[in-house]
Amino acid sequence: MSDRIVLRNGIVATLNDADDVLFGGNVVIEGDRIALVTADPVPADGARVIDATDRIVMPGLVDFHYHTALGKGYSDHLPLWEYLQTCWYPMIRALDPESAYWAALASYSESIKCGVTAVNDMYRQLEALADAAEKIGIRAVLSNDVATDEHNLDTLADNEHAFRTKNGAANGRVKILIGIEWLPLASEELLRDARALADDLGTGIHIHLNESLSEVEISKEMFGRRPTEVAYDCGILGPDCIAAHCVWLSDVEMALMRETHTQISHNPSSNAKLGNGVARLPEMLAAGLNVGLGHDAAECNNSRDMFEVMKFASLMHRAVRVDASLGQAPDIVRMATKNGNKGLGIDAGELSPGKKADVILVDAQSQMFTPLMPGDKGHVFSHLVFAANGSCVETVIIDGQVVYEDREFTTIDEEEVLRNANRAFLEVVERMEVPDLAAVRRS
Ligand SMILES: [Zn+2]
């Protein structure tokens, strides 16, 4: 089969610096890269041609803070601490490689169906996750749930092993970062060791930081200062660090993020569902921070639909600030595409020659995109953020490979994945040791 693909006659939202949207545009992919983006006719020349008429052709979405998930739909009423202790940790402690593999395929398949081409996935059993990513064709940046030993999660040695076995796998689609679960399960020594290991391996760090008010209080109790101050002192922050949530940043913490050029994943629907609050997104953007968007995990969301996350990322801030000028559609789409790719060091996120070919086709022939003013790019972005949901995604190309076409996977048997994910879930539930809620509740 030819490795040249022509996407013909689409509404091409390039997300380039000029913010060009080409109506009746063509995108040529050669191998894993975009070769040409033009409004001029392009001959087929033996290429595979995909008709993009009435389709929005755009960069794939990046889920900037992600956990593969096996279970969802229970513990839906609990605040963060109790949810972690009685649902999340017992479940991920009971994972084995096989259950992680099917959980990852179930998770990645929902993400791809909703237009996601790259995930920043902190979870366990990374070798199995890398195999799942290789199989389905997604771009996966993986990190472990590292905590101090008494918590019975992952160690830095586990994370180093995953790096040495899987970093760069699948034509570079799989990348391994060092993951730190969060400060309440860490020590300053562990944080310093994590930074030293990341530097030694030449990779970055993924950490939950400042997610809830209780985390801030625990940080003050354990370390005598706020979470970002601890992370800063231990060398965790930096342009290669993705800090997830950052809901309760003080002005000082905001300045530390700015000084270190730390990447931030904003996860508004997870923050809302867990009752964690509303991050200071307008201030983060005003400070010039690079902010991407994440769904977090199906256990605490419960959807992996990044279109939904985009809508939350706009509406939450308008509601609490009483300001409809916030979160304008083109800026939100940029956060979900360019910013996430930039934060992960992926050379994608805009449709321009030379960029990695992570491209999605959105079906605009639906109620979601009706009416659509011809030639009006503002209308296109508005519909993407405020009207659409993930079911609008029709075709997904990652690293130049068509992994999902006309709403069918080319790489997996979807029914087999769902059947095995259900089985794996039941097996893990059998093995889970769940503490009594009253015993873990913080007074
Ligand atoms: Zn998370």
XYZ file of N, CA, C and O and ligand atoms in Angstrom, residues 65-67 88 122 181 206 208 211 244-245 267 270 295-297 300, ligand 1:
69
model
N -3.555 14.946 30.384
C -3.441 14.245 31.678
C -4.427 13.095 31.668
O -5.642 13.301 31.642
N -3.890 11.891 31.723
C -4.669 10.708 31.364
C -4.263 9.570 32.277
O -3.101 9.445 32.678
N -5.227 8.756 32.619
C -4.921 7.451 33.206
C -5.732 6.426 32.442
O -6.947 6.590 32.288
N -9.591 3.946 43.535
C -8.475 4.012 42.588
C -7.282 3.153 43.029
O -6.805 2.304 42.261
N -0.527 8.237 32.927
C 0.130 7.775 34.148
C -0.647 6.575 34.684
O -1.815 6.704 35.062
N 3.013 10.060 41.704
C 1.571 10.034 41.981
C 1.104 11.382 42.550
O 0.355 12.087 41.923
N 5.924 13.614 35.027
C 4.478 13.827 35.041
C 4.030 13.682 36.494
O 4.309 12.669 37.125
N 0.856 14.778 39.613
C -0.337 15.476 40.091
C 0.126 16.547 41.075
O 0.874 16.228 42.006
N -3.995 19.557 43.486
C -5.290 19.182 42.907
C -6.455 19.609 43.798
O -7.516 19.963 43.290
N -0.245 18.231 36.641
C -1.670 18.087 36.388
C -2.482 18.761 37.482
O -2.149 18.638 38.660
N -3.503 19.449 37.066
C -4.529 20.093 37.898
C -4.165 21.526 38.300
O -4.748 22.465 37.781
N -7.772 20.209 33.862
C -8.699 19.074 33.753
C -10.047 19.450 34.374
O -10.418 18.949 35.437
N -12.896 16.750 35.478
C -12.486 15.946 36.632
C -12.522 16.793 37.897
O -13.033 16.361 38.940
N -8.617 14.763 30.379
C -9.868 14.260 30.973
C -9.610 13.641 32.338
O -10.530 13.474 33.130
N -8.332 13.276 32.607
C -7.891 12.663 33.866
C -8.106 11.155 33.819
O -7.217 10.447 33.369
N -9.222 10.638 34.268
C -9.446 9.180 34.216
C -10.932 8.910 34.163
O -11.726 9.685 34.673
N -12.987 9.061 37.299
C -13.320 10.358 37.911
C -13.741 11.360 36.849
O -13.474 12.544 36.973
Zn -4.913 12.177 37.455
